[in-house]
Amino acid sequence: MFRHYLTITIRNLRRDLGYSLINILGLGMGIAVSLLLFFWVRHELSFDRFHTDAGRIYQIAFNFPADNGQYDTWTSAPAPFAEKIGEEIPEAEAALFVSFPRQLAFQKDQTPYQEKGLYVDKSFLDVFAFPLLEGRKEGLLHQPGFIVLSEKLAEKHFGAGWRGQAIGKTLEAAEDESYTVSGVVANPPPNSTLQFDFLLSKEDYLSKNPWDSQWGNFSSRLYLKVKNGTDIPGLEDKLIGLFRKYKGNEERATISLLSFPGRHLYSKLENGKPVGGRITYVRLFIGAAAFLLLIACINFMNLATARATRRSREIGVRKVVGASRGQLAGQFMSEALAIALIATGAGIALVELLKEPFRQITGTELSIHYLEPGTLSLILATGLVAGLLSGSYPAFLLSSFRAVNIFRGKEAGQFSGASLRKGLVVLQFLLSACLIVCALGVQRQVKFIMNKNLGLNRENVVRVPMEGPLYDKYPSLKDEISLTGRQAVRCFQSNAIYGQRRDPRPGVGRQGAG
Amino acid sequence: MIRLRDIERYYRNGLRKAWVLNQVNLDIKEGEFVTIMGPSGAGKSTLLNIIGMLEEPSGGSYYFYDEAVHQFNERKRSDLHKAYMGFVFQAYHLIDDLTVYENIETPLLYRNVKGKERKSMVAEILDRFNIVAKKDLFPEQLSGGQQQLVGVARAVISRPRLLLADEPTGNLHTKQGDQIMELFKELNDEGVTIIQVTHSERNASFGTRIIELIDGNIRRDEQLREPSNQADTPKGVPNGK
Ligand SMILES: Nc1ncnc2c1ncn2[C@@H]1O[C@H](COP(=O)(O)OP(=O)(O)O)[C@@H](O)[C@H]1O
Ligand SMILES: [Mg+2]
């Protein structure tokens, strides 16, 4: 029976090849775009979930009273707090100091290059699941001067044969510093908030930035892994109590524990509570994906119905020779599913074509492994939904007509489902119009952001961080730039954009007059 | 086998009823070869469709092997239809996308006949109807007479007890028509009850009985000869399927 269905499906497709191609490609396009959106959504939802017991990892945030009666929330904390929590709060399985990302200049054969990394507590790799490729887990960052490299940096510095070569070697950095490689970890995956190419110890950080050992400097991030079944509001109260004990005079400050894997999607905070963020886009994209799939299915359904109309005589004949309503419905359903399957194949091909432009637009690298169970079921579910949705109308309505009426041509008018098809076209048109209006709205929004006059001239401005040898040669660099035309060169003690203090080195700002 | 009592069929035309069949009473015994004749629009096809359970009467009683079909729901009716009847149309109504072989095979698929048995049944019919050479052709590659042969083959492959044919030779030359009629006579001799609609006296002469329908009424009911193969004991309607 199945072979019979397949035969008739293929012969039907072949008979109107052009029509079939339009039908399949239309659905394939809808499937491709919604798959891309779904992959993006899945990528966003997977952020920071790969850590073991990710649900038990929290970030500490401080809420300070603001003038308007609200609270300002800082997601940074003083460095010494981590240690005290570790000592005095039993609910905390671990309390981690993690610096904001820092640039560091390394040197290979006299050529300096910059990398971004983090200064972290010893227990960093116990809490965050970045697999250790080489090195002994114990004592990785137990001493100042130890460095853990990402696979990428290890390969960059030591070449492709870094394995067995890197551990114990010394890495030259700027300012005559040098670090000993104690381990190599896998590159942080794209769905990790914590991105780094090297890890250095907290001790190194504090000896370079001694003022950050004070309780008044909220200079770093602080993560907690709490024990199972911890009462979070209770812990928040305990933590603020501990903070006051050491810091004093912060009577009205409070602490919020923010779920670490939740931070990526809910980055917007109000009074210490997550109120939104990227989750808005995630919802928008889910909606858009469903919407697009719906439009594609309606289109498919329409064409399928039109085709089934031309096959009304076949339906009548099948009824007379013994087909039950269910068997006929099954035939149309399996036909729709088979076509949806082909369309899904076409959709996957399109996804492969669109992946690169999509990456360029969204900046998101989608890692799609088709055979992975999650991906496979997502694709099959999309195809199945498309097939069921588009096959249901022809299957259940057409199979209900009576053979005699078909032969007498009586139900031909009804049978073509003319009014329903008109309705579908109108619906499809409305949905498309809606989508176009939304797209235009988003486009204008983006244009507004790009062109809004912020009161400063962003053209011809360059920021050059003074890392490595540049620092020493600042005066000559400045002269050199001045010679090339009418510019202004400014140097700042700190990052002029973020206002956040970095290593006390000047930066160079260059402004050209046109 | 068949007992019709006061069967009527009308269509509503505004407030008025347009009668197609009016108080039709008819008994047909197993083994008969009945020809229904009459002018166009007399209700012949309607009567045949009602007997074939493709259409419901507006009133009256219909007993098939003593089962009260008029009280059955659609599902049970189509089960009976499937179990006992084969249908042949004037316009052949073969499925264009299927080959001769596949067209003949289709009724067996809907009766869940297993692959091997199906093959031998189709082969047997192809052989008997002399169309083995045509089995891989599509309907459009056949002449009208050949298409109707396939139509009859498809109708009898499931070994129906009752064969219903609505002007089976209407689109055929006399010679092709005779071939179909010979076949019908043969089938009838083997015990298949046949009811055919035709305009041709020549075709009617192959049968055992002629019924003339005029304006929805039976005007003439004439026995030409004794059915050659008088009914074996009627088999009751099996329970369930
Ligand atoms: N759906 C319908 N609505 C109204 N009249 C119908 C319908 N179907 C058939 N008729 C009428 O019923 C009459 C009998 O039709 P039919 O049984 O096909 O006649 P025959 O086969 O004897 O030529 C015809 O007059 C036809 O117009
Ligand atoms: Mg007729």
Coordinates of N, CA, C and O in Angstrom, one line a residue, chain A residues 1-5 7-8 11-12 14-15 311 313-328 331 399-405 407-408 410, chain B residues 9 11 45-46 49 54-56 74-75 77-78 81-82 85 87 89 91-99 102-103 105-112 118 138 154:
Chain A
M1 N 0.8 -1.2 0.0 CA 0.0 0.0 0.0 C 0.9 1.3 0.0 O 0.7 2.2 -0.8
F2 N 1.9 1.2 0.8 CA 2.8 2.3 0.9 C 3.5 2.6 -0.4 O 3.6 3.7 -0.9
R3 N 3.9 1.5 -1.0 CA 4.5 1.6 -2.3 C 3.6 2.2 -3.4 O 4.0 3.0 -4.2
H4 N 2.4 1.8 -3.3 CA 1.3 2.3 -4.1 C 1.2 3.8 -4.0 O 1.2 4.6 -4.9
Y5 N 1.1 4.3 -2.7 CA 1.1 5.7 -2.4 C 2.3 6.5 -3.0 O 2.1 7.5 -3.6
T7 N 4.3 5.5 -5.4 CA 4.2 5.5 -6.9 C 3.4 6.7 -7.4 O 3.8 7.5 -8.3
I8 N 2.2 6.7 -6.8 CA 1.2 7.7 -7.3 C 1.7 9.1 -7.0 O 1.6 10.1 -7.8
R11 N 4.5 9.9 -9.6 CA 4.0 10.1 -10.9 C 3.3 11.5 -11.0 O 3.3 12.2 -12.0
N12 N 2.6 11.8 -9.9 CA 1.9 13.1 -9.9 C 2.8 14.3 -9.9 O 2.6 15.2 -10.6
R14 N 5.8 14.2 -11.1 CA 6.5 14.3 -12.4 C 5.6 14.9 -13.5 O 6.1 15.5 -14.4
R15 N 4.3 14.6 -13.3 CA 3.4 15.0 -14.4 C 3.4 16.6 -14.5 O 3.4 17.1 -15.6
R311 N -7.7 15.9 -9.2 CA -7.7 14.5 -9.0 C -9.0 14.0 -8.4 O -9.0 12.9 -7.9
R313 N -11.6 12.9 -9.8 CA -12.1 11.6 -10.4 C -11.4 10.4 -9.8 O -12.0 9.4 -9.5
E314 N -10.1 10.6 -9.5 CA -9.3 9.5 -8.9 C -9.9 9.2 -7.5 O -10.1 8.0 -7.2
I315 N -10.3 10.2 -6.8 CA -10.8 10.0 -5.5 C -12.1 9.2 -5.6 O -12.4 8.2 -4.8
G316 N -13.0 9.6 -6.5 CA -14.3 8.9 -6.7 C -14.0 7.5 -7.1 O -14.7 6.6 -6.5
V317 N -13.1 7.2 -8.0 CA -12.8 5.8 -8.4 C -12.4 5.0 -7.3 O -12.8 3.9 -7.0
R318 N -11.5 5.6 -6.5 CA -10.9 4.8 -5.4 C -12.0 4.5 -4.4 O -12.0 3.4 -3.8
K319 N -13.0 5.4 -4.2 CA -14.1 5.1 -3.3 C -14.9 3.9 -3.8 O -15.2 3.0 -3.0
V320 N -15.2 3.9 -5.1 CA -16.0 2.9 -5.7 C -15.3 1.5 -5.6 O -15.9 0.5 -5.3
V321 N -14.0 1.5 -5.8 CA -13.3 0.2 -5.8 C -13.0 -0.2 -4.3 O -12.3 -1.3 -4.1
G322 N -13.4 0.6 -3.3 CA -13.3 0.0 -2.0 C -12.5 0.8 -1.0 O -12.3 0.4 0.1
A323 N -12.0 2.0 -1.4 CA -11.2 2.8 -0.4 C -12.1 3.4 0.7 O -13.2 3.9 0.4
S324 N -11.7 3.3 1.9 CA -12.5 3.9 3.0 C -12.0 5.3 3.1 O -11.0 5.7 2.5
R325 N -12.8 6.1 3.8 CA -12.5 7.5 4.0 C -11.1 7.6 4.6 O -10.3 8.5 4.2
G326 N -10.9 6.8 5.6 CA -9.6 6.9 6.3 C -8.4 6.5 5.4 O -7.4 7.2 5.4
Q327 N -8.6 5.5 4.5 CA -7.6 5.2 3.6 C -7.3 6.3 2.6 O -6.1 6.6 2.3
L328 N -8.3 7.0 2.2 CA -8.1 8.1 1.2 C -7.4 9.3 2.0 O -6.5 9.9 1.4
Q331 N -3.9 8.5 2.2 CA -3.2 8.7 1.0 C -2.8 10.1 0.8 O -1.6 10.4 0.5
S399 N -11.6 13.8 1.1 CA -12.0 12.4 1.2 C -13.5 12.3 1.6 O -14.0 11.2 1.6
S400 N -14.1 13.4 2.0 CA -15.5 13.2 2.5 C -16.5 13.3 1.4 O -17.7 13.0 1.6
F401 N -16.1 13.7 0.2 CA -17.1 13.8 -0.8 C -17.5 12.5 -1.4 O -16.8 11.5 -1.2
R402 N -18.7 12.4 -1.9 CA -19.3 11.2 -2.4 C -18.9 10.9 -3.8 O -18.9 11.7 -4.7
A403 N -18.6 9.6 -4.0 CA -18.2 9.2 -5.4 C -19.2 9.6 -6.4 O -18.9 10.2 -7.5
V404 N -20.5 9.2 -6.2 CA -21.5 9.5 -7.3 C -21.5 11.0 -7.6 O -21.6 11.3 -8.8
N405 N -21.5 11.8 -6.6 CA -21.5 13.2 -6.9 C -20.3 13.7 -7.7 O -20.4 14.6 -8.5
F407 N -18.8 11.8 -9.9 CA -18.9 11.4 -11.3 C -20.0 12.3 -12.0 O -19.9 12.5 -13.2
R408 N -20.9 12.7 -11.2 CA -22.0 13.6 -11.9 C -21.5 15.0 -12.0 O -22.2 15.9 -12.5
K410 N -21.3 17.0 -9.7 CA -22.2 17.9 -8.9 C -21.4 18.7 -7.8 O -21.6 19.8 -7.5
Chain B
R9 N -36.7 8.4 -4.7 CA -35.5 9.3 -4.6 C -36.0 10.6 -5.3 O -36.6 10.6 -6.3
Y11 N -35.2 15.0 -5.6 CA -34.4 16.2 -5.3 C -35.3 17.3 -4.9 O -36.3 17.5 -5.5
S45 N -29.5 5.3 -13.8 CA -28.2 5.4 -13.0 C -28.5 5.5 -11.5 O -27.8 4.9 -10.7
T46 N -29.5 6.3 -11.2 CA -29.8 6.5 -9.8 C -30.2 5.2 -9.1 O -29.7 4.9 -8.0
N49 N -27.1 3.1 -8.7 CA -26.2 3.6 -7.6 C -26.8 3.3 -6.2 O -26.1 3.0 -5.3
L54 N -23.9 3.4 -3.5 CA -23.1 4.7 -3.6 C -24.0 5.9 -3.3 O -23.5 7.0 -3.1
E55 N -25.3 5.6 -3.3 CA -26.3 6.7 -3.1 C -27.4 6.2 -2.2 O -27.7 5.0 -2.2
E56 N -27.9 7.1 -1.4 CA -29.0 6.7 -0.5 C -30.4 7.0 -1.1 O -30.5 8.1 -1.7
E74 N -23.2 4.8 7.0 CA -22.4 4.9 5.8 C -21.3 3.9 5.8 O -21.0 3.3 4.8
R75 N -20.7 3.8 7.0 CA -19.5 2.9 7.1 C -19.9 1.4 6.8 O -19.2 0.7 6.0
R77 N -22.5 0.4 5.1 CA -22.9 0.3 3.7 C -21.6 0.1 2.8 O -21.6 -0.7 1.9
S78 N -20.6 1.0 3.1 CA -19.5 0.9 2.2 C -18.7 -0.4 2.5 O -18.0 -0.9 1.5
H81 N -20.6 -2.8 0.3 CA -20.3 -2.5 -1.1 C -18.9 -3.2 -1.4 O -18.8 -3.8 -2.5
K82 N -18.0 -3.0 -0.5 CA -16.6 -3.5 -0.7 C -16.6 -5.0 -0.8 O -15.9 -5.6 -1.6
M85 N -19.5 -6.1 -4.1 CA -19.9 -5.5 -5.4 C -18.7 -5.0 -6.2 O -17.7 -4.6 -5.7
F87 N -18.0 -2.5 -9.8 CA -18.7 -1.4 -10.6 C -18.0 -1.2 -11.9 O -16.8 -1.1 -11.9
F89 N -18.1 1.5 -15.3 CA -18.7 2.7 -15.7 C -18.7 2.9 -17.2 O -17.8 2.3 -17.9
A91 N -17.8 5.6 -18.7 CA -16.5 6.4 -19.0 C -15.3 5.7 -18.4 O -14.3 6.4 -18.2
Y92 N -15.3 4.4 -18.2 CA -14.2 3.5 -17.7 C -13.7 4.0 -16.4 O -13.5 3.1 -15.5
H93 N -13.4 5.3 -16.2 CA -12.9 5.8 -14.9 C -11.7 5.0 -14.4 O -11.7 4.5 -13.3
L94 N -10.7 4.8 -15.3 CA -9.4 4.3 -14.8 C -8.6 5.4 -14.2 O -8.9 6.6 -14.5
I95 N -7.6 5.1 -13.3 CA -6.8 6.1 -12.8 C -5.6 6.4 -13.7 O -4.8 5.5 -14.0
D96 N -5.5 7.6 -14.2 CA -4.6 7.9 -15.3 C -3.1 7.7 -14.9 O -2.3 7.4 -15.8
D97 N -2.8 7.9 -13.6 CA -1.4 7.8 -13.2 C -1.0 6.4 -12.9 O 0.2 6.1 -12.6
L98 N -1.9 5.4 -13.1 CA -1.5 4.0 -12.8 C -1.5 3.2 -14.1 O -2.3 3.5 -15.0
T99 N -0.7 2.2 -14.1 CA -0.6 1.3 -15.3 C -1.8 0.4 -15.2 O -2.5 0.3 -14.2
E102 N -1.5 -1.8 -12.3 CA -1.8 -1.2 -11.0 C -3.2 -0.8 -10.8 O -3.8 -0.9 -9.7
N103 N -3.9 -0.5 -11.9 CA -5.3 -0.2 -11.9 C -6.1 -1.4 -11.4 O -7.0 -1.3 -10.6
E105 N -4.9 -3.9 -9.8 CA -4.5 -4.3 -8.5 C -5.1 -3.5 -7.3 O -5.3 -4.0 -6.2
T106 N -5.5 -2.2 -7.6 CA -6.0 -1.3 -6.6 C -7.0 -1.8 -5.7 O -6.9 -1.7 -4.4
P107 N -8.1 -2.5 -6.2 CA -9.2 -3.0 -5.3 C -8.6 -4.0 -4.3 O -9.1 -4.0 -3.1
L108 N -7.6 -4.7 -4.7 CA -7.0 -5.7 -3.7 C -6.2 -5.0 -2.6 O -6.2 -5.5 -1.5
L109 N -5.6 -3.9 -2.9 CA -4.9 -3.1 -1.9 C -5.8 -2.7 -0.8 O -5.5 -2.8 0.4
Y110 N -7.0 -2.3 -1.2 CA -8.0 -1.8 -0.3 C -8.6 -3.0 0.5 O -9.4 -2.7 1.4
R111 N -8.4 -4.2 0.0 CA -8.9 -5.3 0.7 C -7.8 -6.1 1.5 O -8.0 -7.2 1.9
N112 N -6.7 -5.4 1.6 CA -5.5 -6.0 2.3 C -5.1 -7.4 1.9 O -4.8 -8.2 2.7
R118 N -1.9 -11.4 -4.4 CA -2.3 -10.3 -5.2 C -1.7 -10.5 -6.6 O -2.4 -10.4 -7.6
F138 N -0.2 2.8 -19.8 CA -1.1 3.7 -19.0 C -2.4 3.8 -19.8 O -2.5 3.6 -21.0
R154 N -10.9 -4.8 -13.3 CA -10.8 -4.2 -12.0 C -12.0 -4.5 -11.2 O -12.0 -4.7 -10.0

